[in-house]
Tab-separated table of C-alpha atoms in Angstrom:
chain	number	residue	atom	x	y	z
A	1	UNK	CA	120.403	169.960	90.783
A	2	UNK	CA	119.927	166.788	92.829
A	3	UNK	CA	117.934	165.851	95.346
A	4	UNK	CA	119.417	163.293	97.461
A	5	UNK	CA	117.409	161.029	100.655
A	6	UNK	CA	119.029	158.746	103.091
A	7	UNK	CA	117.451	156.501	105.278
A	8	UNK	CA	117.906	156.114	108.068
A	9	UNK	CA	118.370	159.522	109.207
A	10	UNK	CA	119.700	157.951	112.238
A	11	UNK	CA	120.167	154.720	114.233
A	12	UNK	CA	121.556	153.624	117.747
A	13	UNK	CA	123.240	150.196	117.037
A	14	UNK	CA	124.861	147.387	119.621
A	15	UNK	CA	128.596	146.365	118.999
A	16	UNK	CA	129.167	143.569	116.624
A	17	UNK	CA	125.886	144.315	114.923
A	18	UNK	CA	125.727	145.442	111.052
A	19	UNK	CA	123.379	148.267	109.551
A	20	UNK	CA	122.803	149.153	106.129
A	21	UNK	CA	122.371	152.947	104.877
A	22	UNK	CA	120.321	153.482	101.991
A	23	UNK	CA	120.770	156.525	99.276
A	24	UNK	CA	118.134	157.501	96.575
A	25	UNK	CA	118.863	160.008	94.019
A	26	UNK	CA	115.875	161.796	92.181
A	27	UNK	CA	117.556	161.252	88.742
A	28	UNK	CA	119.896	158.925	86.875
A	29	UNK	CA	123.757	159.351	88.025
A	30	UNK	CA	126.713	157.846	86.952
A	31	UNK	CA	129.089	157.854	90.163
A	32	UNK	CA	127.942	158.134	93.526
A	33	UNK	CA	130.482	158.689	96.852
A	34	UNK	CA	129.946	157.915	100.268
A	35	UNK	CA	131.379	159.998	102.751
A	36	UNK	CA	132.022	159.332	106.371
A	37	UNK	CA	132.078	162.738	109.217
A	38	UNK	CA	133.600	161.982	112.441
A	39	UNK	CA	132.391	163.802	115.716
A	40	UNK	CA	133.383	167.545	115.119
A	41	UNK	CA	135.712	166.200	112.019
A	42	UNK	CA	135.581	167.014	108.196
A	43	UNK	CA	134.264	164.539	105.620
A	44	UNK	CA	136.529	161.711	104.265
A	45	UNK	CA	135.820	159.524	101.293
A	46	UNK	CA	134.816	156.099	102.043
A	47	UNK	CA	134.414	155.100	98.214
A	48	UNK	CA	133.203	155.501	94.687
A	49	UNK	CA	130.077	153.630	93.706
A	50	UNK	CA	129.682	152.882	89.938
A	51	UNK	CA	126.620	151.282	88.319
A	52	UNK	CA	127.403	147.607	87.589
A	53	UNK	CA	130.734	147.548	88.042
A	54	UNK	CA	132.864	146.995	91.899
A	55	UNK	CA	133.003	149.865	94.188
A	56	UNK	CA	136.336	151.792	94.076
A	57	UNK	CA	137.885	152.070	98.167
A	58	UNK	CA	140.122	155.019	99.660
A	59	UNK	CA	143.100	153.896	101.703
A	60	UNK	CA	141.776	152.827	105.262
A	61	UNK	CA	138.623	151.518	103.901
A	62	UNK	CA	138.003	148.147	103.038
A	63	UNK	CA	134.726	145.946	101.269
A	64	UNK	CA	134.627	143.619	103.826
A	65	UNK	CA	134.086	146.009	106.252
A	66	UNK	CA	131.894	148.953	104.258
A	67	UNK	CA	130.519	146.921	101.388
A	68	UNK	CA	128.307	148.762	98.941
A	69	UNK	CA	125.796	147.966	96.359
A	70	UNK	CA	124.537	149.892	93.491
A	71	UNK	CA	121.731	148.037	91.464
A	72	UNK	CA	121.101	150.819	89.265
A	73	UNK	CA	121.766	154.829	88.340
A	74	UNK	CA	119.500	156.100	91.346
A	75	UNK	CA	120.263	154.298	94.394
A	76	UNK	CA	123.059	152.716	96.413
A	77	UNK	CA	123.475	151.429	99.862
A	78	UNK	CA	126.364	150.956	102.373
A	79	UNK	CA	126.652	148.261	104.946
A	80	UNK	CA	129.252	148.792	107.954
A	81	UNK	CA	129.483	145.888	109.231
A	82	UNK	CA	130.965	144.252	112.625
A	83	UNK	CA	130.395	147.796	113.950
A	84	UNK	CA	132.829	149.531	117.198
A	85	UNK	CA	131.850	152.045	118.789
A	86	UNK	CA	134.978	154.025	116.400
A	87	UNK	CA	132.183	153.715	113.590
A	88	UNK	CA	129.962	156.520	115.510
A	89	UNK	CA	129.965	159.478	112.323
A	90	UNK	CA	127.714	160.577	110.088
A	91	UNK	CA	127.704	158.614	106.582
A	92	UNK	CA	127.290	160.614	104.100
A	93	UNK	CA	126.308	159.941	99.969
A	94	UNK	CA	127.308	162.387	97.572
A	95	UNK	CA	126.895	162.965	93.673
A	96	UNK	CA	129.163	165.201	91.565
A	97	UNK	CA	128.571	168.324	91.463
A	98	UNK	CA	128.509	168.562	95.073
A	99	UNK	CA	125.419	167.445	96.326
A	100	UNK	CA	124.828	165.615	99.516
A	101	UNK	CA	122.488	163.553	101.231
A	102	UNK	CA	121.192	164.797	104.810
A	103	UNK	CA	123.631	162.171	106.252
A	104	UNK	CA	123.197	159.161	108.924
A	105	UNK	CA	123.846	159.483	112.021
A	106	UNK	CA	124.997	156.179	113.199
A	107	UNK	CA	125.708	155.626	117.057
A	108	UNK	CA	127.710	152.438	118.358
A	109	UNK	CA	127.449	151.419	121.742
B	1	UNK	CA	148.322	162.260	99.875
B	2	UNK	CA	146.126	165.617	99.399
B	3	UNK	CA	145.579	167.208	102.037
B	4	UNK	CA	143.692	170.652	102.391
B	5	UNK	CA	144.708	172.549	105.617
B	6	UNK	CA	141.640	175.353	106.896
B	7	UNK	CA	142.678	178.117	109.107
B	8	UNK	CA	141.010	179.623	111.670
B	9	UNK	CA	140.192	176.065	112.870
B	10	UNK	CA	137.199	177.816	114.883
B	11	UNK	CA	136.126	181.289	114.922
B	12	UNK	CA	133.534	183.901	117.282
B	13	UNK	CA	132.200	187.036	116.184
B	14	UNK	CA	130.101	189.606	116.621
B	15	UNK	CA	127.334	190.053	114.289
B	16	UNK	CA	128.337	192.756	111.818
B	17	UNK	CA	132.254	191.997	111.757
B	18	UNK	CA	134.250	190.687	108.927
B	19	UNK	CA	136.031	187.607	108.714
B	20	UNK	CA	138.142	185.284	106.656
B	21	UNK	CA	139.112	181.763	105.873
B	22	UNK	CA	141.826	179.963	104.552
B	23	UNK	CA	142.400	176.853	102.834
B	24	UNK	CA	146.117	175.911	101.830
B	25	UNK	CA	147.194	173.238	100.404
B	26	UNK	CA	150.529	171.969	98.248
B	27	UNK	CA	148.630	170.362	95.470
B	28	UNK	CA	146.974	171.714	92.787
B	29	UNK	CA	143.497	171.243	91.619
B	30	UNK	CA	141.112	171.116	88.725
B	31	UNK	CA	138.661	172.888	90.830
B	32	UNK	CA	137.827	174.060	94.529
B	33	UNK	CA	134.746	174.156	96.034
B	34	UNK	CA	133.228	175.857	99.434
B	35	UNK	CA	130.126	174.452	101.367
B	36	UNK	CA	128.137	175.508	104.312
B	37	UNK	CA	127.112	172.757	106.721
B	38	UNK	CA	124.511	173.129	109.635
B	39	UNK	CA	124.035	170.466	112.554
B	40	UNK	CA	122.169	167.294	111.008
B	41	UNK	CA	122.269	168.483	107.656
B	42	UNK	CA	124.921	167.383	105.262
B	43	UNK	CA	126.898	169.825	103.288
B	44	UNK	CA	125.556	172.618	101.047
B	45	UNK	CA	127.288	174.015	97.736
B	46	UNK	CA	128.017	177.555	98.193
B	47	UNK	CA	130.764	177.589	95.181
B	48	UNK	CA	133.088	176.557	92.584
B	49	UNK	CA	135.894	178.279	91.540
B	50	UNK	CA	137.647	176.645	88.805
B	51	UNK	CA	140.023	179.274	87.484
B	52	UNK	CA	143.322	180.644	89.399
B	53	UNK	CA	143.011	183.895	90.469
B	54	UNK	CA	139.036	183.766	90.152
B	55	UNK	CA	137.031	186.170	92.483
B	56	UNK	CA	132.968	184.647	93.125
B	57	UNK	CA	130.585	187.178	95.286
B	58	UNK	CA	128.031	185.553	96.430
B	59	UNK	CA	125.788	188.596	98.594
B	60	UNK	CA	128.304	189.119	101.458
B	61	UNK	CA	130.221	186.088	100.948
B	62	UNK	CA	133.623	186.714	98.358
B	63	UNK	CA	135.797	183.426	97.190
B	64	UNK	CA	138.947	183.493	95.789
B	65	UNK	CA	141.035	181.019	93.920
B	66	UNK	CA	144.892	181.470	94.076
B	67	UNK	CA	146.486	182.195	91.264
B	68	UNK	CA	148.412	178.486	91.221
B	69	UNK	CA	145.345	176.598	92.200
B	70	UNK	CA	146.366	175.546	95.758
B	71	UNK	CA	145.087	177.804	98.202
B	72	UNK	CA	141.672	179.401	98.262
B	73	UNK	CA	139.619	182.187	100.489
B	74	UNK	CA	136.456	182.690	101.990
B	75	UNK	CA	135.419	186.371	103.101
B	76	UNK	CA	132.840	187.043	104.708
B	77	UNK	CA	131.709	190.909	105.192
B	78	UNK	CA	128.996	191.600	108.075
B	79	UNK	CA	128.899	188.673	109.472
B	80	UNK	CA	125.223	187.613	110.809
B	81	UNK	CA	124.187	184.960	112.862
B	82	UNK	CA	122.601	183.167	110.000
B	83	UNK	CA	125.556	182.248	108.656
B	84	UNK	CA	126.978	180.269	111.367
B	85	UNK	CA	128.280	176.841	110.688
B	86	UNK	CA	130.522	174.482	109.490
B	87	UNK	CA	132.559	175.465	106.895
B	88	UNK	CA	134.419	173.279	104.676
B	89	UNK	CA	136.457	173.645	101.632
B	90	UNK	CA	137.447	171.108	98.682
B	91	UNK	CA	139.293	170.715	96.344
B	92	UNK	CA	138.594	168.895	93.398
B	93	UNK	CA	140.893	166.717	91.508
B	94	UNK	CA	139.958	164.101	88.363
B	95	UNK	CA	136.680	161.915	88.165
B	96	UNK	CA	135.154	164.221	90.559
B	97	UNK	CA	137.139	162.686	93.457
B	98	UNK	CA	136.553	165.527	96.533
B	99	UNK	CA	139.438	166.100	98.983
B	100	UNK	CA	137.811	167.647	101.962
B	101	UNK	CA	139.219	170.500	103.996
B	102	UNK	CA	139.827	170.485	107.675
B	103	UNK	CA	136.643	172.935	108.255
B	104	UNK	CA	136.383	175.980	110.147
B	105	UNK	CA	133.610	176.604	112.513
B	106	UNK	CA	131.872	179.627	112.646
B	107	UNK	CA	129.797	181.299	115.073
B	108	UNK	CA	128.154	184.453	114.628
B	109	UNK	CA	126.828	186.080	118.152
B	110	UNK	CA	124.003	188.403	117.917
């Protein structure tokens, strides 16, 4: 199994204003996902993060807006940048075979 | 574009009742899973089912895979308030790319 922390477990952010999520894994991975949850919604795929090579984006989802770093085989981070209050979810990171971070709870005002 | 459609969409019982849920969807997949989620937690693996027509028990909780690998089940036998929560199904197709159900949410009343 995996053990997966995020930081932070939560934030309250102004509009316009960028915040970066953080995602440690406890052990070397190949692919990790980030997931956004909507108020009362399911979880969609924001994107696939490989080690050293460009992140992979779903349809609706774009780098400049949700770009993500992963330096090496235990951590990655995602920015959302130029935040709207439509960005309030929880963000979510993920490694196969189903194992998720606690989440972020990002609020936009 | 996948899509994975869970029915009841929301769902009260009494403790000790039975209950199921359903995710349907027109695509077929390499795998399915079912998680559990509770409020500020993210999602936790209850099961993969990876054959059609597999049956999983898991203590009160029974999955089934359809036989074409497009629809799945969740039953739950005497319900308890414990296992209240989101519920969520997936379905699984290459690179371990995760379609998420819609989710049905449970609540269990003591």
């Amino acid at each position: 199994s995996a053990v997966i922390s995020q930081k932070p477990s939560r934030d309250i952010c102004q509009r316009g204003t960028s915040l970066t999520i953080q995602c440690q894994v406890d052990s070397q991975v190949t692919m990790m996902f980030w997931y956004r949850q909507q108020p009362g919604q399911s979880l969609t795929l924001i994107a696939t993060a490989n080690q050293g090579s460009e992140a992979t984006y779903e349809s609706g989802f774009v780098i400049d807006k949700f770009p993500i770093s992963r330096p090496n085989l235990t951590f990655s981070t995602l920015t959302v940048s130029n935040m709207s209050p439509e960005d309030s979810s929880i963000y979510l990171c993920s490694v196969a075979p189903g194992y998720f971070g606690p989440g972020t709870r990002l609020t936009v005002l | 574009t996948q899509l994975l459609e869970q029915s009841p969409q929301f769902l009260s019982i009494q403790e000790g009742e039975n209950l199921t849920v359903y995710c349907n969807s027109s695509s077929v997949f390499s795998s399915l899973q079912w998680y559990r989620q509770e409020p500020g937690e993210g999602p936790v693996l209850l099961v993969t089912v990876v054959t059609g027509g597999e049956v999983k028990k898991l203590k009160r909780l029974t999955f089934q895979f359809g036989d074409a690998r497009k629809d799945s089940s969740l039953h739950i036998t005497a319900a308890q308030p414990g296992d209240t929560g989101l519920y969520l199904c997936a379905g699984v197709g290459g690179t371990y790319k995760y379609i998420f159900g819609t989710g049905t949410r449970l609540k269990v009343l003591a």
